Short mmCIF file of C-alpha atoms in Angstrom, two decimals:
data_model
loop_
_atom_site.label_atom_id
_atom_site.label_comp_id
_atom_site.label_asym_id
_atom_site.label_seq_id
_atom_site.Cartn_x
_atom_site.Cartn_y
_atom_site.Cartn_z
CA UNK A 73 -3.84 8.69 299.74
CA UNK A 74 -1.53 9.12 303.28
CA UNK A 75 1.44 7.02 301.61
CA UNK A 76 4.09 5.73 304.15
CA UNK A 77 3.28 6.50 307.61
CA UNK A 78 4.92 5.68 310.73
CA UNK A 79 3.93 5.23 314.31
CA UNK A 80 4.90 6.51 317.09
CA UNK A 81 6.69 9.97 315.89
CA UNK A 82 8.88 10.05 319.15
CA UNK A 83 9.34 7.32 322.10
CA UNK A 84 11.84 7.56 325.10
CA UNK A 85 12.70 3.96 326.23
CA UNK A 86 14.41 2.83 329.44
CA UNK A 87 17.01 -0.05 328.93
CA UNK A 88 15.53 -3.27 328.86
CA UNK A 89 11.89 -1.97 327.94
CA UNK A 90 10.41 -3.48 324.74
CA UNK A 91 8.41 -1.74 321.74
CA UNK A 92 6.98 -2.26 318.19
CA UNK A 93 7.33 0.50 315.78
CA UNK A 94 4.48 0.23 313.08
CA UNK A 95 4.80 1.41 309.37
CA UNK A 96 1.43 1.48 307.32
CA UNK A 97 1.66 2.44 303.39
CA UNK A 98 -1.60 2.38 301.37
CA UNK A 99 -0.11 2.15 297.94
CA UNK A 100 -0.64 -1.73 297.82
CA UNK A 101 3.24 -1.87 297.82
CA UNK A 102 4.66 -5.26 297.76
CA UNK A 103 8.42 -4.34 299.29
CA UNK A 104 8.84 -2.94 302.65
CA UNK A 105 12.00 -1.91 304.43
CA UNK A 106 13.03 -0.58 308.05
CA UNK A 107 16.60 1.55 307.71
CA UNK A 108 18.06 3.31 311.06
CA UNK A 109 19.58 6.89 310.71
CA UNK A 110 22.56 7.77 312.61
CA UNK A 111 24.81 11.15 312.97
CA UNK A 112 27.44 10.68 310.58
CA UNK A 113 26.44 6.97 309.13
CA UNK A 114 23.66 8.07 306.65
CA UNK A 115 21.15 5.41 306.29
CA UNK A 116 21.35 1.50 306.96
CA UNK A 117 19.25 -1.76 306.58
CA UNK A 118 17.86 -3.36 309.30
CA UNK A 119 15.35 -5.79 307.55
CA UNK A 120 13.15 -5.96 304.71
CA UNK A 121 10.15 -7.75 303.03
CA UNK A 122 9.45 -8.66 299.80
CA UNK A 123 6.20 -9.79 300.75
CA UNK A 124 3.18 -10.43 302.78
CA UNK A 125 4.60 -13.21 305.44
CA UNK A 126 8.13 -12.98 304.27
CA UNK A 127 11.04 -11.21 305.84
CA UNK A 128 14.92 -10.94 305.22
CA UNK A 129 17.72 -9.37 307.39
CA UNK A 130 19.79 -6.56 306.10
CA UNK A 131 22.96 -4.78 307.48
CA UNK A 132 22.34 -4.37 310.99
CA UNK A 133 19.79 -6.75 312.16
CA UNK A 134 20.92 -7.31 315.64
CA UNK A 135 18.48 -6.71 318.45
CA UNK A 136 15.78 -6.21 316.09
CA UNK A 137 12.87 -8.27 314.82
CA UNK A 138 9.91 -7.56 312.14
CA UNK A 139 6.82 -9.11 311.01
CA UNK A 140 5.02 -8.46 307.70
CA UNK A 141 1.20 -10.15 308.86
CA UNK A 142 -0.35 -7.96 306.25
CA UNK A 143 0.73 -6.48 303.09
CA UNK A 144 0.13 -2.59 304.24
CA UNK A 145 1.74 -3.05 307.47
CA UNK A 146 5.70 -3.70 308.73
CA UNK A 147 6.46 -3.93 312.16
CA UNK A 148 9.62 -3.59 313.70
CA UNK A 149 10.09 -4.82 317.36
CA UNK A 150 12.80 -3.89 319.73
CA UNK A 151 12.92 -6.95 322.45
CA UNK A 152 15.17 -5.18 325.14
CA UNK A 153 16.33 -1.78 324.02
CA UNK A 154 19.65 -0.34 324.45
CA UNK A 155 21.26 2.57 324.38
CA UNK A 156 23.13 2.07 321.18
CA UNK A 157 19.46 1.48 319.58
CA UNK A 158 19.31 5.41 320.19
CA UNK A 159 18.43 6.86 316.65
CA UNK A 160 15.83 7.52 313.76
CA UNK A 161 13.78 4.88 312.06
CA UNK A 162 13.13 4.80 308.96
CA UNK A 163 10.14 2.97 306.83
CA UNK A 164 10.25 2.55 303.40
CA UNK A 165 8.04 1.15 300.62
CA UNK A 166 8.15 -0.06 297.01
CA UNK A 167 6.54 -1.83 294.07
CA UNK A 168 7.50 -5.52 293.59
CA UNK A 169 9.58 -6.76 290.52
CA UNK A 170 6.46 -7.45 288.20
CA UNK A 171 4.53 -3.99 289.18
CA UNK A 172 6.13 -1.46 286.78
CA UNK A 173 7.00 1.66 288.17
CA UNK A 174 9.47 -0.03 290.65
CA UNK A 175 12.97 1.59 291.32
CA UNK A 176 11.55 4.69 293.90
CA UNK A 177 11.20 3.85 297.48
CA UNK A 178 9.03 6.05 299.30
CA UNK A 179 9.43 6.68 302.86
CA UNK A 180 7.72 7.49 306.34
CA UNK A 181 8.61 10.69 308.33
CA UNK A 182 10.92 8.76 310.68
CA UNK A 183 10.30 7.90 314.46
CA UNK A 184 12.64 9.23 316.58
CA UNK A 185 13.70 7.04 319.53
CA UNK A 186 15.53 7.48 322.53
CA UNK A 187 16.79 4.84 324.74
CA UNK A 188 18.05 5.67 328.41
CA UNK B 97 29.43 -5.59 299.24
CA UNK B 98 28.38 -2.22 297.41
CA UNK B 99 29.29 0.73 298.96
CA UNK B 100 28.40 4.62 298.53
CA UNK B 101 31.13 7.40 299.14
CA UNK B 102 30.32 11.18 299.94
CA UNK B 103 33.36 12.72 300.02
CA UNK B 104 31.87 16.16 301.02
CA UNK B 105 30.38 16.32 304.19
CA UNK B 106 29.48 19.98 304.23
CA UNK B 107 29.28 22.33 301.31
CA UNK B 108 27.78 25.71 300.97
CA UNK B 109 26.90 28.09 298.01
CA UNK B 110 24.94 31.24 297.39
CA UNK B 111 21.61 31.98 296.48
CA UNK B 112 20.98 31.89 292.83
CA UNK B 113 24.77 29.99 292.22
CA UNK B 114 25.05 26.53 291.19
CA UNK B 115 26.96 23.76 293.28
CA UNK B 116 27.98 20.09 292.69
CA UNK B 117 27.86 17.26 295.15
CA UNK B 118 29.93 14.55 294.70
CA UNK B 119 29.18 10.86 294.81
CA UNK B 120 31.27 7.68 294.28
CA UNK B 121 30.24 4.06 294.50
CA UNK B 122 31.66 0.66 294.22
CA UNK B 123 30.12 -2.22 292.71
CA UNK B 124 30.76 -5.11 290.34
CA UNK B 125 27.12 -5.30 288.78
CA UNK B 126 26.37 -3.98 285.40
CA UNK B 127 22.62 -3.03 285.91
CA UNK B 128 21.50 -0.83 288.89
CA UNK B 129 20.09 2.42 289.97
CA UNK B 130 21.29 5.36 291.39
CA UNK B 131 19.33 8.00 293.36
CA UNK B 132 19.85 11.39 295.05
CA UNK B 133 17.43 11.80 298.12
CA UNK B 134 17.22 15.50 300.04
CA UNK B 135 16.31 15.45 303.62
CA UNK B 136 15.48 18.76 305.29
CA UNK B 137 15.34 19.82 308.71
CA UNK B 138 12.02 17.80 309.17
CA UNK B 139 13.78 14.40 308.22
CA UNK B 140 11.43 13.68 305.43
CA UNK B 141 13.09 11.54 302.51
CA UNK B 142 12.60 13.53 299.54
CA UNK B 143 13.40 11.81 296.08
CA UNK B 144 15.31 14.22 294.01
CA UNK B 145 16.37 12.62 290.92
CA UNK B 146 17.23 8.84 290.01
CA UNK B 147 19.47 7.56 287.12
CA UNK B 148 19.47 4.15 285.47
CA UNK B 149 22.47 2.78 284.49
CA UNK B 150 21.74 1.37 281.17
CA UNK B 151 21.00 5.04 279.93
CA UNK B 152 23.90 6.73 278.97
CA UNK B 153 21.79 10.25 279.14
CA UNK B 154 22.41 12.20 282.49
CA UNK B 155 19.01 12.77 284.44
CA UNK B 156 17.43 16.10 284.58
CA UNK B 157 14.57 17.42 287.22
CA UNK B 158 14.48 21.19 286.52
CA UNK B 159 17.38 23.14 288.86
CA UNK B 160 18.47 19.11 289.23
CA UNK B 161 20.87 17.47 287.17
CA UNK B 162 23.28 14.60 287.43
CA UNK B 163 26.80 14.11 286.00
CA UNK B 164 26.73 10.18 285.47
CA UNK B 165 30.41 8.56 284.54
CA UNK B 166 29.37 5.07 285.06
CA UNK B 167 33.19 4.04 284.05
CA UNK B 168 34.43 6.03 286.88
CA UNK B 169 31.72 5.00 289.18
CA UNK B 170 30.86 8.43 289.71
CA UNK B 171 27.30 10.28 290.03
CA UNK B 172 27.33 13.58 290.98
CA UNK B 173 24.76 16.24 291.11
CA UNK B 174 24.22 19.66 290.14
CA UNK B 175 22.08 22.43 291.52
CA UNK B 176 21.15 25.12 289.59
CA UNK B 177 19.99 28.59 290.31
CA UNK B 178 20.07 27.62 293.91
CA UNK B 179 17.38 28.40 296.29
CA UNK B 180 17.06 28.64 300.31
CA UNK B 181 14.85 25.82 300.18
CA UNK B 182 17.38 23.90 298.96
CA UNK B 183 19.20 23.96 302.40
CA UNK B 184 18.85 20.13 303.38
CA UNK B 185 21.09 16.85 303.71
CA UNK B 186 21.31 15.14 300.49
CA UNK B 187 22.25 11.29 300.39
CA UNK B 188 23.50 9.84 297.16
CA UNK B 189 21.82 5.92 297.31
CA UNK B 190 22.58 2.79 294.97
CA UNK B 191 20.27 -0.12 294.09
CA UNK B 192 21.43 -3.54 292.29
CA UNK B 193 18.42 -4.70 289.83
CA UNK B 194 18.40 -8.43 292.01
CA UNK B 195 17.08 -11.07 291.29
CA UNK B 196 13.89 -10.28 292.96
CA UNK B 197 13.59 -6.93 291.26
CA UNK B 198 13.71 -3.89 293.99
CA UNK B 199 16.34 -4.45 296.43
CA UNK B 200 17.17 -2.42 299.19
CA UNK B 201 19.18 0.67 299.01
CA UNK B 202 22.62 1.25 299.97
CA UNK B 203 23.39 5.06 301.00
CA UNK B 204 26.49 7.32 301.17
CA UNK B 205 26.70 9.37 304.51
CA UNK B 206 25.23 12.55 303.43
CA UNK B 207 26.47 16.01 302.38
CA UNK B 208 24.93 19.09 304.61
CA UNK B 209 24.16 21.78 301.88
CA UNK B 210 23.91 25.28 303.38
CA UNK B 211 22.10 28.42 301.19
CA UNK B 212 23.69 31.13 301.88
CA UNK B 213 21.15 34.39 301.08
#
């Protein structure tokens, strides 16, 4: 049971380049989330999904897009990277409302992104 | 919007001693959950303890316990018998029950805890 995994672990981009971060979970969780962590800011929600094929905006969604084509995967895309998107990105997952033990979100190991 | 405030950016404690990390939150909801997450240098987010707002009893997990004061909107974390492995960034987080159930977490900015041998 790998839990929540993220690919890649580290990436350097030039301004204007695009990339996709992949999050995968093997716990059959209904809900998935993308957060970013900046120094002194804690974690802030970018986008989240309450089920396959559905996504919603979080606190800081600008400059990002997401897709949830399969229940186990949640993709975060940067179409045109900017230096302000330099951050550590965390994916998390949790059970849905009717799936019993639901309160806890399980986090991946994070992806460190540097945009030059 | 709900907010979570951790007023202590940094704390230190002697090994084997007890330390308390503070957290306050602002909400108009009556049903919600509170969490403390630990983030060691590896960056992995590790759940330390959680508290349901409808429960009056304070949650405990081994050396970790909370002091939940619902009226004061306060949720402090007490670490007893501190160990070197407790050194990490600690985040307080809040989540409402929400119509759809599990809603996203709102995090505080964190408290960096150092443990002195």
